[in-house]
Amino acid sequence: MTIGIRAVSVYSPDDYIDNVLQAEKLDSTKEFITDKIGMLRLARKSNKQETTDLAKLAVEALFCAHSITSDDVECLILVTQNPDGMGLPHSSAILHHKLNLRTSCVVFDISLGCSGYVQGLSIAQSFMQSNGMSNGVLVTADPYSTIINKNDRDTAMIFGDGSSATWLSNDSPVWDIGPFDFGTDSDQYNALCVEKDMYLHMNGRAVFNFAATRVPESVDRVLNKAKISIIDIDLALLHQGSKFIVETLARRIGLEGKTPFLAENTGNTVSSSIPMLLATKVSNSAKYLLLSGFGVGLSWATCILKKRK
Amino acid sequence: MLTREDIRAVIKDTVIGFNIEDLKDEQDFSEAGIDSLDHLTILLSMEEKYAVEKIPDEDIDKCRSVAGIVEYLGL
């Protein structure tokens, strides 16, 4: 049996920034936050929490809510671009230690941003199937609060911290994964980047134009690969870049009313935004889901999830 | 060729809930309630619908009104 998604758990810190109050300090407005950004609160980890602490809490939530234990995990893949310490060793090794995973469990990091969850699904599925594994965990944890300049209105009102853990298994999966569509527009690689000041800088126009044009094309390709139509999609889980980009894409793709926005109280949690939707917004009757992540690179990754019969 | 009326039509189509009759050609978009994200959408829609060459980032401040866009594009 092929590898699919069996369960998803998430973690969101209790602390947060009131984004409406912050907007006033940054010469923005309450209306812009509520109507366009859509994020009233930005979740914030504590200063003491490392990336792997966020990741650990999501994985522990998965272990607590489902029948998987640390002894079952044959591989763990961590998507992050804000690793613990200086990035060496790989944070997934630190997470392996914190979770007390078995020695034979292989772990590695994937350096990707907002497209990371969907790309990670493909990598994890392929890696597990080619190595005959039955149970693995795909983790996302990318706390952008560590790279945000609180005085930069292009970025300070958008990003929040959070993490997710997805149980991938060939035993009773809920969702079959794929097909996929991927791509990279590297002419704009510097539209989202950490510069010498160690802060994230974003060219909002470039990122908006990229998403508004590339994602609908990617959706068309993945629907063709899956041999299904847009009307077959029950729900589209789009990266929660902002309320405005989700609504813009809904119109351009032709899925208005089927693109939930869930980042009101978390902010844009980068590679964790799609699994947060998957963990909370999908009804039991849904048969086909469309997932699309887009951002750093500038890269995109789109896929179909089909409910296993 | 793109006309002043085409620009107004793009604004009408892209800015949800906005009454185009309320917008004067000389009026700055922000004063009319068209925010920075709406502005990006207007520029992208002009590029897509009328094959307008992308206005460079450094010049978009010159295009914050219908009249400004007309003048910038030499219409």
Coordinates of C-alpha atoms in Angstrom, one line a residue:
Chain A
M1 CA 0.0 0.0 0.0
T2 CA 1.3 3.5 -0.9
I3 CA 2.2 6.1 1.7
G4 CA -0.5 8.6 2.5
I5 CA -1.4 11.1 5.2
R6 CA -2.9 9.5 8.3
A7 CA -3.1 12.4 10.8
V8 CA -1.9 16.0 11.4
S9 CA -1.3 17.8 14.6
V10 CA -0.2 21.4 15.2
Y11 CA 1.1 23.7 17.8
S12 CA 0.6 27.5 18.2
P13 CA 2.2 29.5 21.0
D14 CA -0.1 31.2 23.5
D15 CA 1.7 34.5 23.4
Y16 CA 0.9 36.9 20.6
I17 CA 1.2 40.4 19.2
D18 CA -1.9 42.4 18.9
N19 CA -1.6 43.3 15.2
V20 CA -4.2 46.1 15.3
L21 CA -2.2 47.9 18.0
Q22 CA 1.0 47.2 16.1
A23 CA -0.5 48.6 12.9
E24 CA -1.1 52.0 14.5
K25 CA 2.6 52.2 15.5
L26 CA 3.6 51.3 11.9
D27 CA 1.4 54.0 10.4
S28 CA -1.1 51.5 9.1
T29 CA -4.8 51.1 10.0
K30 CA -7.2 48.7 11.7
E31 CA -9.2 48.4 8.5
F32 CA -6.1 47.4 6.5
I33 CA -5.3 44.7 9.1
T34 CA -8.9 43.3 9.3
D35 CA -9.9 43.6 5.6
K36 CA -6.6 42.9 3.8
I37 CA -3.9 41.3 6.0
G38 CA -6.6 39.4 8.0
M39 CA -4.3 38.6 10.9
L40 CA -5.5 40.1 14.1
R41 CA -2.9 38.4 16.2
L42 CA 0.6 37.1 15.4
A43 CA 1.6 34.1 17.5
R44 CA 4.9 34.5 19.2
K45 CA 7.2 31.8 20.7
S46 CA 9.1 32.7 23.9
N47 CA 12.6 33.9 23.6
K48 CA 13.7 30.6 25.2
Q49 CA 12.0 28.4 22.7
E50 CA 14.2 27.1 19.8
T51 CA 12.8 25.9 16.5
T52 CA 13.0 22.3 17.7
D53 CA 11.0 23.1 20.8
L54 CA 8.1 24.2 18.6
A55 CA 8.6 21.1 16.5
K56 CA 8.7 18.9 19.5
L57 CA 5.4 20.2 20.8
A58 CA 3.7 19.5 17.5
V59 CA 5.1 16.0 17.3
E60 CA 4.1 15.3 21.0
A61 CA 0.6 16.5 20.1
L62 CA 0.5 14.0 17.3
F63 CA 1.7 11.2 19.6
C64 CA -0.9 12.2 22.2
A65 CA -3.8 12.4 19.8
H66 CA -3.1 9.3 17.7
S67 CA -1.8 5.8 18.0
I68 CA 1.7 6.5 16.7
T69 CA 4.6 6.4 19.3
S70 CA 8.2 7.5 19.1
D71 CA 9.2 3.8 18.6
D72 CA 7.1 3.7 15.4
V73 CA 8.9 6.6 13.6
E74 CA 11.3 5.3 10.9
C75 CA 12.0 8.7 9.4
L76 CA 11.4 12.3 10.5
I77 CA 11.8 15.3 8.1
L78 CA 11.9 18.8 9.4
V79 CA 11.1 21.8 7.1
T80 CA 12.7 25.0 8.4
Q81 CA 14.9 27.9 7.3
N82 CA 15.4 29.0 10.9
P83 CA 17.3 26.1 12.4
D84 CA 18.5 25.9 15.9
G85 CA 21.9 27.5 16.7
M86 CA 24.0 28.0 13.5
G87 CA 22.3 25.2 11.5
L88 CA 25.0 22.6 12.2
P89 CA 24.1 20.0 13.3
H90 CA 20.8 19.7 11.4
S91 CA 17.9 20.6 13.6
S92 CA 16.2 17.4 12.9
A93 CA 19.0 15.6 14.8
I94 CA 18.4 17.8 17.8
L95 CA 14.7 17.1 17.5
H96 CA 15.5 13.4 17.2
H97 CA 17.3 13.7 20.6
K98 CA 14.5 15.7 22.2
L99 CA 11.9 13.2 21.2
N100 CA 14.0 10.2 22.1
L101 CA 13.4 8.6 18.7
R102 CA 15.0 5.2 18.0
T103 CA 18.6 5.1 16.7
S104 CA 17.5 3.5 13.4
C105 CA 15.2 6.5 12.7
V106 CA 16.7 8.6 9.9
V107 CA 16.2 12.4 10.1
F108 CA 17.0 15.3 7.8
D109 CA 16.1 19.0 7.3
I110 CA 14.6 20.5 4.2
S111 CA 15.5 24.2 3.6
L112 CA 12.3 25.6 2.1
G113 CA 9.8 28.3 3.1
C114 CA 6.1 28.6 2.3
S115 CA 6.2 25.9 -0.4
G116 CA 7.9 23.5 2.0
Y117 CA 5.0 21.5 3.3
V118 CA 3.8 20.4 -0.1
Q119 CA 7.3 19.7 -1.4
G120 CA 8.0 17.9 1.9
L121 CA 5.0 15.7 1.3
S122 CA 6.4 14.5 -2.0
I123 CA 9.9 14.1 -0.6
A124 CA 8.7 12.2 2.4
Q125 CA 6.4 9.9 0.4
S126 CA 9.1 9.1 -2.1
F127 CA 11.8 8.6 0.5
M128 CA 9.6 6.3 2.6
Q129 CA 8.4 4.2 -0.4
S130 CA 11.8 3.8 -1.9
N131 CA 13.2 2.6 1.5
G132 CA 10.3 0.4 2.4
M133 CA 9.2 2.4 5.4
S134 CA 5.8 2.3 7.0
N135 CA 5.6 5.3 9.4
G136 CA 7.3 8.7 9.1
V137 CA 6.6 12.2 10.4
L138 CA 6.9 15.4 8.3
V139 CA 7.5 18.4 10.6
T140 CA 7.3 22.1 9.9
A141 CA 8.6 24.8 12.2
D142 CA 9.9 28.1 10.9
P143 CA 9.6 30.8 13.6
Y144 CA 10.1 34.0 11.5
S145 CA 9.9 36.1 14.7
T146 CA 13.6 35.5 14.9
I147 CA 14.2 37.4 11.6
I148 CA 11.6 40.1 11.7
N149 CA 12.5 43.7 12.1
K150 CA 9.6 45.0 14.2
N151 CA 9.9 48.4 12.5
D152 CA 9.5 47.0 9.0
R153 CA 5.9 47.4 8.0
D154 CA 6.4 45.1 4.9
T155 CA 7.0 42.1 7.2
A156 CA 6.2 43.0 10.8
M157 CA 2.4 42.7 10.4
I158 CA 2.3 39.4 8.7
F159 CA 4.3 36.5 10.2
G160 CA 3.6 34.4 13.2
D161 CA 5.2 31.3 14.8
G162 CA 3.8 27.8 14.8
S163 CA 4.6 24.2 14.0
S164 CA 3.0 21.1 12.6
A165 CA 3.5 17.3 12.5
T166 CA 2.1 15.1 9.8
W167 CA 1.9 11.3 10.2
L168 CA 2.7 9.6 6.9
S169 CA 1.9 5.9 6.8
N170 CA 1.0 3.0 4.5
D171 CA -1.3 1.6 7.2
S172 CA -4.8 3.1 7.0
P173 CA -3.9 6.5 5.6
V174 CA -6.8 9.0 5.3
W175 CA -5.4 10.9 2.2
D176 CA -3.7 9.7 -0.9
I177 CA -1.0 12.2 -1.9
G178 CA -0.4 13.6 -5.4
P179 CA -0.1 14.3 -8.2
F180 CA 2.2 17.3 -7.8
D181 CA 3.3 20.4 -9.7
F182 CA 6.5 22.3 -8.7
G183 CA 8.5 25.2 -9.9
T184 CA 10.9 28.0 -9.1
D185 CA 11.1 31.6 -10.5
S186 CA 14.7 32.3 -9.5
D187 CA 14.8 35.6 -11.4
Q188 CA 13.1 36.8 -8.2
Y189 CA 15.1 34.9 -5.6
N190 CA 15.8 38.0 -3.7
A191 CA 12.2 39.1 -3.4
L192 CA 12.1 37.3 0.0
C193 CA 15.5 37.1 1.6
V194 CA 17.4 37.6 4.8
E195 CA 20.0 40.2 4.2
K196 CA 23.3 41.2 6.0
D197 CA 21.3 42.9 8.8
M198 CA 20.0 39.4 9.5
Y199 CA 16.4 40.6 9.0
L200 CA 13.9 39.3 6.4
H201 CA 13.2 41.7 3.6
M202 CA 10.3 41.3 1.2
N203 CA 9.4 42.9 -2.1
G204 CA 5.6 42.7 -1.6
R205 CA 4.8 43.6 -5.2
A206 CA 7.1 40.9 -6.6
V207 CA 5.7 38.2 -4.2
F208 CA 2.1 39.2 -4.9
N209 CA 2.5 39.2 -8.7
F210 CA 4.4 35.9 -8.5
A211 CA 1.6 34.2 -6.5
A212 CA -1.2 35.8 -8.4
T213 CA 0.1 34.5 -11.8
R214 CA 2.1 31.3 -11.0
V215 CA -0.3 29.6 -8.6
P216 CA -3.4 29.5 -10.9
E217 CA -1.2 28.1 -13.7
S218 CA 0.2 25.5 -11.3
V219 CA -3.4 24.6 -10.3
D220 CA -4.4 24.0 -13.9
R221 CA -1.4 21.7 -14.5
V222 CA -2.0 19.6 -11.3
L223 CA -5.7 19.3 -12.2
N224 CA -4.8 18.0 -15.6
K225 CA -2.3 15.5 -14.1
A226 CA -5.0 14.3 -11.7
K227 CA -7.6 14.2 -14.6
I228 CA -10.1 16.0 -12.5
S229 CA -11.9 19.4 -12.9
I230 CA -11.9 22.4 -10.6
I231 CA -15.5 21.7 -9.7
D232 CA -14.3 18.3 -8.2
I233 CA -12.2 20.2 -5.5
D234 CA -14.1 20.3 -2.2
L235 CA -11.6 22.6 -0.5
A236 CA -8.4 24.5 -1.5
L237 CA -5.9 24.8 1.3
L238 CA -3.8 27.7 0.1
H239 CA -0.7 29.1 1.9
Q240 CA -2.0 31.7 4.2
G241 CA 0.2 34.6 3.0
S242 CA -2.5 37.1 3.8
K243 CA -6.3 37.3 3.6
F244 CA -5.9 39.4 0.5
I245 CA -3.7 36.9 -1.4
V246 CA -6.0 34.0 -0.4
E247 CA -9.1 35.9 -1.7
T248 CA -7.2 37.0 -4.8
L249 CA -6.2 33.4 -5.7
A250 CA -9.7 32.2 -4.9
R251 CA -11.1 34.5 -7.6
R252 CA -8.3 33.7 -10.1
I253 CA -8.6 30.0 -9.6
G254 CA -12.4 30.0 -9.6
L255 CA -12.8 28.5 -6.1
E256 CA -14.5 31.4 -4.2
G257 CA -16.1 30.0 -1.0
K258 CA -13.7 27.0 -1.0
T259 CA -10.5 28.7 0.2
P260 CA -10.6 29.0 4.0
F261 CA -8.6 31.6 5.8
L262 CA -7.3 30.5 9.2
A263 CA -4.5 32.8 10.1
E264 CA -6.6 35.4 12.0
N265 CA -5.0 34.4 15.4
T266 CA -1.7 33.0 14.3
G267 CA -0.3 35.1 11.4
N268 CA 1.5 33.6 8.4
T269 CA 3.2 30.6 9.8
V270 CA 5.2 29.9 6.6
S271 CA 5.4 26.1 6.0
S272 CA 3.0 25.4 8.8
S273 CA 0.0 27.3 7.4
I274 CA -1.3 24.5 5.1
P275 CA -1.0 21.7 7.7
M276 CA -2.8 24.0 10.2
L277 CA -5.7 24.2 7.7
L278 CA -5.5 20.4 7.1
A279 CA -5.8 19.7 10.8
T280 CA -8.8 21.9 11.4
K281 CA -10.8 22.9 8.4
V282 CA -11.5 19.7 6.4
S283 CA -14.9 18.1 6.7
N284 CA -15.4 14.4 6.7
S285 CA -17.3 14.5 3.4
A286 CA -14.4 16.1 1.5
K287 CA -13.1 13.9 -1.3
Y288 CA -10.6 16.1 -3.1
L289 CA -8.4 18.7 -1.6
L290 CA -6.1 21.1 -3.4
L291 CA -3.0 22.2 -1.6
S292 CA -0.7 25.0 -2.8
G293 CA 2.3 26.6 -1.1
F294 CA 4.2 29.5 -2.6
G295 CA 6.9 31.9 -1.5
V296 CA 10.6 31.9 -0.8
G297 CA 12.7 31.1 -3.9
L298 CA 10.4 32.2 -5.3
S299 CA 9.0 28.7 -5.5
W300 CA 5.6 27.0 -5.6
A301 CA 4.3 23.5 -4.9
T302 CA 0.8 22.3 -5.6
C303 CA -0.8 18.9 -5.1
I304 CA -4.0 17.0 -4.8
L305 CA -5.1 15.0 -1.8
K306 CA -7.7 12.3 -2.4
K307 CA -9.7 10.7 0.4
R308 CA -8.7 7.0 0.7
K309 CA -11.7 4.7 0.2
Chain B
M1 CA -4.3 50.8 -26.9
L2 CA -5.0 51.4 -23.2
T3 CA -7.3 54.3 -22.6
R4 CA -8.3 56.4 -19.5
E5 CA -11.6 54.6 -19.5
D6 CA -9.9 51.2 -19.7
I7 CA -7.9 52.1 -16.6
R8 CA -11.1 53.0 -14.8
A9 CA -12.7 49.8 -15.9
V10 CA -9.7 47.8 -14.5
I11 CA -10.2 49.6 -11.2
K12 CA -13.9 48.9 -11.2
D13 CA -13.2 45.2 -11.9
T14 CA -10.4 44.6 -9.5
V15 CA -11.2 46.7 -6.4
I16 CA -14.0 44.8 -4.7
G17 CA -16.8 47.0 -3.3
F18 CA -15.4 50.2 -4.7
N19 CA -17.7 52.7 -6.5
I20 CA -15.7 53.9 -9.5
E21 CA -18.0 56.9 -9.9
D22 CA -16.5 58.2 -6.6
L23 CA -13.0 58.3 -8.1
K24 CA -11.8 61.5 -9.8
D25 CA -9.0 61.1 -12.3
E26 CA -6.6 63.4 -10.4
Q27 CA -7.4 61.8 -7.0
D28 CA -4.7 59.9 -5.2
F29 CA -5.7 56.2 -4.8
S30 CA -5.0 56.2 -1.1
E31 CA -7.3 59.3 -0.6
A32 CA -10.0 57.4 -2.4
G33 CA -9.7 54.4 -0.2
I34 CA -7.7 52.3 -2.6
D35 CA -4.9 50.8 -0.5
S36 CA -1.5 49.5 -1.5
L37 CA -2.6 46.0 -2.1
D38 CA -5.5 47.2 -4.4
H39 CA -2.9 49.3 -6.2
L40 CA -0.7 46.3 -6.9
T41 CA -3.8 44.4 -8.2
I42 CA -4.7 47.3 -10.5
L43 CA -1.2 47.4 -12.0
L44 CA -1.0 43.6 -12.5
S45 CA -4.5 43.6 -14.1
M46 CA -3.4 46.4 -16.5
E47 CA -0.3 44.4 -17.5
E48 CA -2.3 41.2 -18.0
K49 CA -5.4 42.6 -19.8
Y50 CA -3.8 45.2 -21.9
A51 CA -0.2 43.9 -22.3
V52 CA 1.1 47.0 -20.6
E53 CA 4.9 46.6 -20.0
K54 CA 5.6 46.2 -16.3
I55 CA 6.0 49.5 -14.5
P56 CA 9.3 49.4 -12.6
D57 CA 9.1 49.4 -8.8
E58 CA 10.8 52.7 -8.6
D59 CA 8.1 54.3 -10.8
I60 CA 4.9 53.0 -9.2
D61 CA 4.6 56.1 -7.0
K62 CA 4.0 58.1 -10.2
C63 CA 1.1 55.8 -10.9
R64 CA -1.1 56.4 -7.9
S65 CA -4.0 58.0 -9.7
V66 CA -5.7 57.5 -13.0
A67 CA -4.2 60.7 -14.3
G68 CA -0.8 59.6 -13.1
I69 CA -1.0 56.4 -14.9
V70 CA -2.1 58.2 -18.1
E71 CA 0.7 60.6 -17.9
Y72 CA 3.3 57.9 -17.1
L73 CA 2.3 55.7 -20.0
G74 CA 2.0 58.7 -22.3
L75 CA -1.6 57.9 -23.3

